[in-house]
mmCIF file of C-alpha atoms in Angstrom:
data_model
loop_
_atom_site.group_PDB
_atom_site.id
_atom_site.type_symbol
_atom_site.label_atom_id
_atom_site.label_comp_id
_atom_site.label_asym_id
_atom_site.label_seq_id
_atom_site.Cartn_x
_atom_site.Cartn_y
_atom_site.Cartn_z
ATOM 1 C CA UNK B 1 -14.075 -10.788 -14.853
ATOM 2 C CA UNK B 2 -14.422 -10.511 -11.257
ATOM 3 C CA UNK B 3 -10.656 -12.038 -11.267
ATOM 4 C CA UNK B 4 -9.472 -9.184 -13.675
ATOM 5 C CA UNK B 5 -11.653 -6.310 -12.117
ATOM 6 C CA UNK B 6 -10.565 -6.578 -8.824
ATOM 7 C CA UNK B 7 -6.530 -6.477 -9.091
ATOM 8 C CA UNK B 8 -6.393 -3.652 -11.679
ATOM 9 C CA UNK B 9 -8.199 -1.568 -9.210
ATOM 10 C CA UNK B 10 -4.906 -2.166 -6.168
ATOM 11 C CA UNK B 11 -2.674 -1.469 -8.808
ATOM 12 C CA UNK B 12 -4.237 2.603 -10.146
ATOM 13 C CA UNK B 13 -4.381 2.599 -6.040
ATOM 14 C CA UNK B 14 -1.065 2.067 -6.089
ATOM 15 C CA UNK B 15 -0.482 3.399 -9.047
ATOM 16 C CA UNK B 16 -1.387 6.964 -7.707
ATOM 17 C CA UNK B 17 0.033 6.921 -4.335
ATOM 18 C CA UNK B 18 3.687 6.222 -5.893
ATOM 19 C CA UNK B 19 1.637 9.876 -7.376
ATOM 20 C CA UNK B 20 1.534 11.168 -4.381
ATOM 21 C CA UNK B 21 4.192 10.851 -2.786
ATOM 22 C CA UNK B 22 6.434 11.204 -5.511
ATOM 23 C CA UNK B 23 4.568 14.894 -5.876
ATOM 24 C CA UNK B 24 5.321 15.446 -2.067
ATOM 25 C CA UNK B 25 8.581 15.034 -2.152
ATOM 26 C CA UNK B 26 8.389 17.113 -6.035
ATOM 27 C CA UNK B 27 7.598 19.621 -4.305
ATOM 28 C CA UNK B 28 9.164 19.894 -0.992
ATOM 29 C CA UNK B 29 12.639 19.502 -2.387
ATOM 30 C CA UNK B 30 12.130 20.121 -6.647
ATOM 31 C CA UNK B 31 14.636 18.268 -7.706
ATOM 32 C CA UNK B 32 13.196 16.501 -11.169
ATOM 33 C CA UNK B 33 13.430 12.777 -10.217
ATOM 34 C CA UNK B 34 10.750 12.574 -8.267
ATOM 35 C CA UNK B 35 7.497 14.682 -10.576
ATOM 36 C CA UNK B 36 9.308 12.520 -13.898
ATOM 37 C CA UNK B 37 8.125 9.139 -11.182
ATOM 38 C CA UNK B 38 5.356 10.961 -10.776
ATOM 39 C CA UNK B 39 4.435 11.913 -13.880
ATOM 40 C CA UNK B 40 4.928 7.877 -15.171
ATOM 41 C CA UNK B 41 3.222 6.413 -12.539
ATOM 42 C CA UNK B 42 0.204 8.571 -13.510
ATOM 43 C CA UNK B 43 0.442 7.963 -16.705
ATOM 44 C CA UNK B 44 0.133 3.912 -15.670
ATOM 45 C CA UNK B 45 -2.633 4.770 -13.102
ATOM 46 C CA UNK B 46 -4.881 6.793 -15.502
ATOM 47 C CA UNK B 47 -4.698 4.078 -17.911
ATOM 48 C CA UNK B 48 -5.221 0.741 -15.465
ATOM 49 C CA UNK B 49 -7.915 2.769 -13.992
ATOM 50 C CA UNK B 50 -9.596 2.936 -17.001
ATOM 51 C CA UNK B 51 -9.548 -0.497 -17.647
ATOM 52 C CA UNK B 52 -10.624 -0.444 -14.180
ATOM 53 C CA UNK B 53 -13.620 1.516 -15.106
ATOM 54 C CA UNK B 54 -14.048 -1.196 -18.560
ATOM 55 C CA UNK B 55 -14.296 -4.029 -16.857
ATOM 56 C CA UNK B 56 -16.365 -3.652 -13.866
ATOM 57 C CA UNK B 57 -18.998 -2.139 -16.675
ATOM 58 C CA UNK B 58 -18.389 -5.954 -18.929
ATOM 59 C CA UNK B 59 -18.891 -7.173 -15.318
ATOM 60 C CA UNK B 60 -21.988 -5.378 -14.072
ATOM 61 C CA UNK B 61 -23.800 -5.656 -17.098
ATOM 62 C CA UNK B 62 -25.077 -8.986 -16.048
ATOM 63 C CA UNK B 63 -25.131 -8.217 -12.697
ATOM 64 C CA UNK B 64 -27.989 -4.682 -12.885
ATOM 65 C CA UNK B 65 -29.075 -4.409 -16.236
ATOM 66 C CA UNK B 66 -27.013 -1.750 -17.999
ATOM 67 C CA UNK B 67 -23.408 -0.920 -17.627
ATOM 68 C CA UNK B 68 -23.041 1.791 -16.147
ATOM 69 C CA UNK B 69 -25.053 3.481 -13.202
ATOM 70 C CA UNK B 70 -24.165 6.599 -10.960
ATOM 71 C CA UNK B 71 -23.850 4.238 -7.889
ATOM 72 C CA UNK B 72 -21.470 6.179 -5.374
ATOM 73 C CA UNK B 73 -18.778 4.115 -5.982
ATOM 74 C CA UNK B 74 -18.691 4.375 -9.933
ATOM 75 C CA UNK B 75 -19.126 7.913 -10.255
ATOM 76 C CA UNK B 76 -16.077 8.647 -7.827
ATOM 77 C CA UNK B 77 -14.429 6.127 -9.861
ATOM 78 C CA UNK B 78 -15.185 7.989 -13.210
ATOM 79 C CA UNK B 79 -13.882 11.467 -10.819
ATOM 80 C CA UNK B 80 -10.889 9.118 -9.701
ATOM 81 C CA UNK B 81 -10.296 8.763 -13.454
ATOM 82 C CA UNK B 82 -10.751 13.172 -14.416
ATOM 83 C CA UNK B 83 -8.422 13.933 -11.959
ATOM 84 C CA UNK B 84 -5.459 12.298 -13.393
ATOM 85 C CA UNK B 85 -6.622 12.490 -16.794
ATOM 86 C CA UNK B 86 -6.411 16.646 -15.527
ATOM 87 C CA UNK B 87 -3.131 15.909 -13.998
ATOM 88 C CA UNK B 88 -1.920 15.192 -17.376
ATOM 89 C CA UNK B 89 -3.163 17.317 -19.697
ATOM 90 C CA UNK B 90 -2.265 20.233 -18.144
ATOM 91 C CA UNK B 91 1.293 19.098 -17.881
ATOM 92 C CA UNK B 92 0.839 18.873 -21.417
ATOM 93 C CA UNK B 93 -0.695 22.185 -22.333
ATOM 94 C CA UNK B 94 1.783 24.329 -19.767
ATOM 95 C CA UNK B 95 3.843 26.505 -21.387
ATOM 96 C CA UNK B 96 6.502 27.060 -18.980
ATOM 97 C CA UNK B 97 7.402 23.046 -17.749
ATOM 98 C CA UNK B 98 8.715 23.797 -14.762
ATOM 99 C CA UNK B 99 5.197 25.682 -13.488
ATOM 100 C CA UNK B 100 3.520 22.627 -15.022
ATOM 101 C CA UNK B 101 5.619 20.602 -12.482
ATOM 102 C CA UNK B 102 4.683 22.261 -9.047
ATOM 103 C CA UNK B 103 0.528 22.852 -10.447
ATOM 104 C CA UNK B 104 0.390 18.968 -11.817
ATOM 105 C CA UNK B 105 1.994 18.172 -8.245
ATOM 106 C CA UNK B 106 -0.424 19.826 -6.338
ATOM 107 C CA UNK B 107 -3.034 17.993 -7.786
ATOM 108 C CA UNK B 108 -1.239 14.625 -7.535
ATOM 109 C CA UNK B 109 -1.710 15.233 -4.278
ATOM 110 C CA UNK B 110 -4.525 16.395 -3.245
ATOM 111 C CA UNK B 111 -6.434 14.223 -6.087
ATOM 112 C CA UNK B 112 -5.601 11.525 -4.013
ATOM 113 C CA UNK B 113 -8.312 12.573 -1.758
ATOM 114 C CA UNK B 114 -10.361 10.835 -4.047
ATOM 115 C CA UNK B 115 -8.197 6.627 -3.703
ATOM 116 C CA UNK B 116 -9.791 6.213 -0.283
ATOM 117 C CA UNK B 117 -13.472 7.625 -0.858
ATOM 118 C CA UNK B 118 -13.323 5.457 -4.018
ATOM 119 C CA UNK B 119 -12.643 2.642 -2.016
ATOM 120 C CA UNK B 120 -14.462 2.695 1.460
ATOM 121 C CA UNK B 121 -17.805 3.689 -0.794
ATOM 122 C CA UNK B 122 -17.697 0.074 -0.517
ATOM 123 C CA UNK B 123 -18.926 -0.418 2.813
ATOM 124 C CA UNK B 124 -20.172 3.826 3.708
ATOM 125 C CA UNK B 125 -23.037 3.474 2.072
ATOM 126 C CA UNK B 126 -24.876 1.092 0.991
ATOM 127 C CA UNK B 127 -24.394 1.094 -3.312
ATOM 128 C CA UNK B 128 -24.756 -1.260 -5.938
ATOM 129 C CA UNK B 129 -21.331 -2.379 -6.218
ATOM 130 C CA UNK B 130 -20.378 -5.507 -4.326
ATOM 131 C CA UNK B 131 -19.026 -4.475 -1.104
ATOM 132 C CA UNK B 132 -14.881 -5.106 -0.371
ATOM 133 C CA UNK B 133 -14.258 -8.652 -0.700
ATOM 134 C CA UNK B 134 -10.375 -8.705 0.634
ATOM 135 C CA UNK B 135 -9.436 -4.747 2.498
ATOM 136 C CA UNK B 136 -12.705 -5.012 4.224
ATOM 137 C CA UNK B 137 -12.805 -4.270 8.115
ATOM 138 C CA UNK B 138 -14.563 -7.745 9.029
ATOM 139 C CA UNK B 139 -11.691 -9.064 7.492
ATOM 140 C CA UNK B 140 -11.367 -11.654 4.058
ATOM 141 C CA UNK B 141 -14.951 -12.136 2.211
ATOM 142 C CA UNK B 142 -13.638 -14.431 -0.078
ATOM 143 C CA UNK B 143 -13.017 -18.358 0.526
ATOM 144 C CA UNK B 144 -9.115 -18.909 0.625
ATOM 145 C CA UNK B 145 -8.768 -19.995 -2.874
ATOM 146 C CA UNK B 146 -10.214 -17.570 -4.627
ATOM 147 C CA UNK B 147 -8.359 -15.350 -3.090
ATOM 148 C CA UNK B 148 -5.205 -16.778 -3.589
ATOM 149 C CA UNK B 149 -6.297 -16.589 -7.428
ATOM 150 C CA UNK B 150 -7.040 -12.930 -6.085
ATOM 151 C CA UNK B 151 -3.664 -12.359 -4.653
ATOM 152 C CA UNK B 152 -2.222 -14.470 -7.272
ATOM 153 C CA UNK B 153 -3.413 -11.875 -10.120
ATOM 154 C CA UNK B 154 -2.742 -8.917 -8.236
ATOM 155 C CA UNK B 155 1.432 -10.170 -8.388
ATOM 156 C CA UNK B 156 0.835 -10.483 -11.590
ATOM 157 C CA UNK B 157 -0.266 -6.932 -12.625
ATOM 158 C CA UNK B 158 1.734 -4.846 -9.715
ATOM 159 C CA UNK B 159 4.922 -6.537 -11.648
ATOM 160 C CA UNK B 160 4.022 -5.136 -14.743
ATOM 161 C CA UNK B 161 3.637 -2.301 -12.954
ATOM 162 C CA UNK B 162 6.596 -1.756 -12.139
ATOM 163 C CA UNK B 163 7.947 -3.089 -15.297
ATOM 164 C CA UNK B 164 5.544 -0.042 -16.744
ATOM 165 C CA UNK B 165 7.273 2.245 -14.432
ATOM 166 C CA UNK B 166 10.273 0.773 -15.103
ATOM 167 C CA UNK B 167 9.941 1.827 -18.800
ATOM 168 C CA UNK B 168 8.133 4.878 -18.486
ATOM 169 C CA UNK B 169 10.927 6.528 -15.472
ATOM 170 C CA UNK B 170 13.733 5.778 -17.984
ATOM 171 C CA UNK B 171 12.352 7.097 -20.959
ATOM 172 C CA UNK B 172 11.182 10.393 -18.723
ATOM 173 C CA UNK B 173 14.813 10.871 -17.832
ATOM 174 C CA UNK B 174 15.990 10.419 -21.700
ATOM 175 C CA UNK B 175 13.424 13.017 -21.959
ATOM 176 C CA UNK B 176 14.722 15.088 -18.761
ATOM 177 C CA UNK B 177 18.434 14.820 -20.849
ATOM 178 C CA UNK B 178 16.892 15.486 -24.153
ATOM 179 C CA UNK B 179 15.560 18.949 -23.018
ATOM 180 C CA UNK B 180 18.996 20.019 -21.175
ATOM 181 C CA UNK B 181 20.353 19.735 -24.436
ATOM 182 C CA UNK B 182 18.060 21.782 -26.283
ATOM 183 C CA UNK B 183 18.531 24.596 -23.819
ATOM 184 C CA UNK B 184 22.032 24.411 -23.817
ATOM 185 C CA UNK B 185 22.534 24.662 -27.562
ATOM 186 C CA UNK B 186 20.229 27.462 -27.661
ATOM 187 C CA UNK B 187 21.908 29.482 -24.754
ATOM 188 C CA UNK B 188 25.197 29.012 -27.122
ATOM 189 C CA UNK B 189 26.457 32.313 -28.688
ATOM 190 C CA UNK B 190 26.974 31.342 -32.253
ATOM 191 C CA UNK B 191 30.142 30.988 -33.528
ATOM 192 C CA UNK B 192 32.200 34.843 -34.599
ATOM 193 C CA UNK B 193 32.195 34.995 -38.309
ATOM 194 C CA UNK B 194 36.614 35.265 -39.290
ATOM 195 C CA UNK B 195 37.211 38.638 -41.300
ATOM 196 C CA UNK B 196 38.056 37.723 -45.209
ATOM 197 C CA UNK B 197 42.172 37.834 -45.300
ATOM 198 C CA UNK B 198 42.651 40.227 -47.692
ATOM 199 C CA UNK B 199 46.380 39.435 -49.804
#
């Protein structure tokens, strides 16, 4: 489970990093393509964070004797999941899509603060969670063979993330084009009724 859990966590970090970049760019430029990018990455990030929590629970059960403990790292990861789930829920419930996108972008920027907290909680505090084994101030803490396996799976999951992003952003652009077409149809004046011609 270790070889699955660790790469999934790193891809979740990547996804929320892309949310940060897209959100900042959207707030600065107002261009919808950045919002579509951030939204797509947030959806995939929530998926990977959920998988990270699930695999962590399965991995931790034999070690801790329980599926869950309110350890600092686990708690901060759960908070991260809730932040970006809230990002998606707010967007979905906002009556004004533009306002919803802007508020979601702010959440995307502020929420990213939790990413380094999750990662470095394993270094800063003596948590039950195992110490960070790859991005560690003292260097990688794995034997070469295990490190190669983790990096290979990280590349695989990153490729999956990129593929999902391409699909989701394409869908996002199609949804945007459809919304614009519907808005244009609503703004068109109704056709004039032709007066009846009497003989």
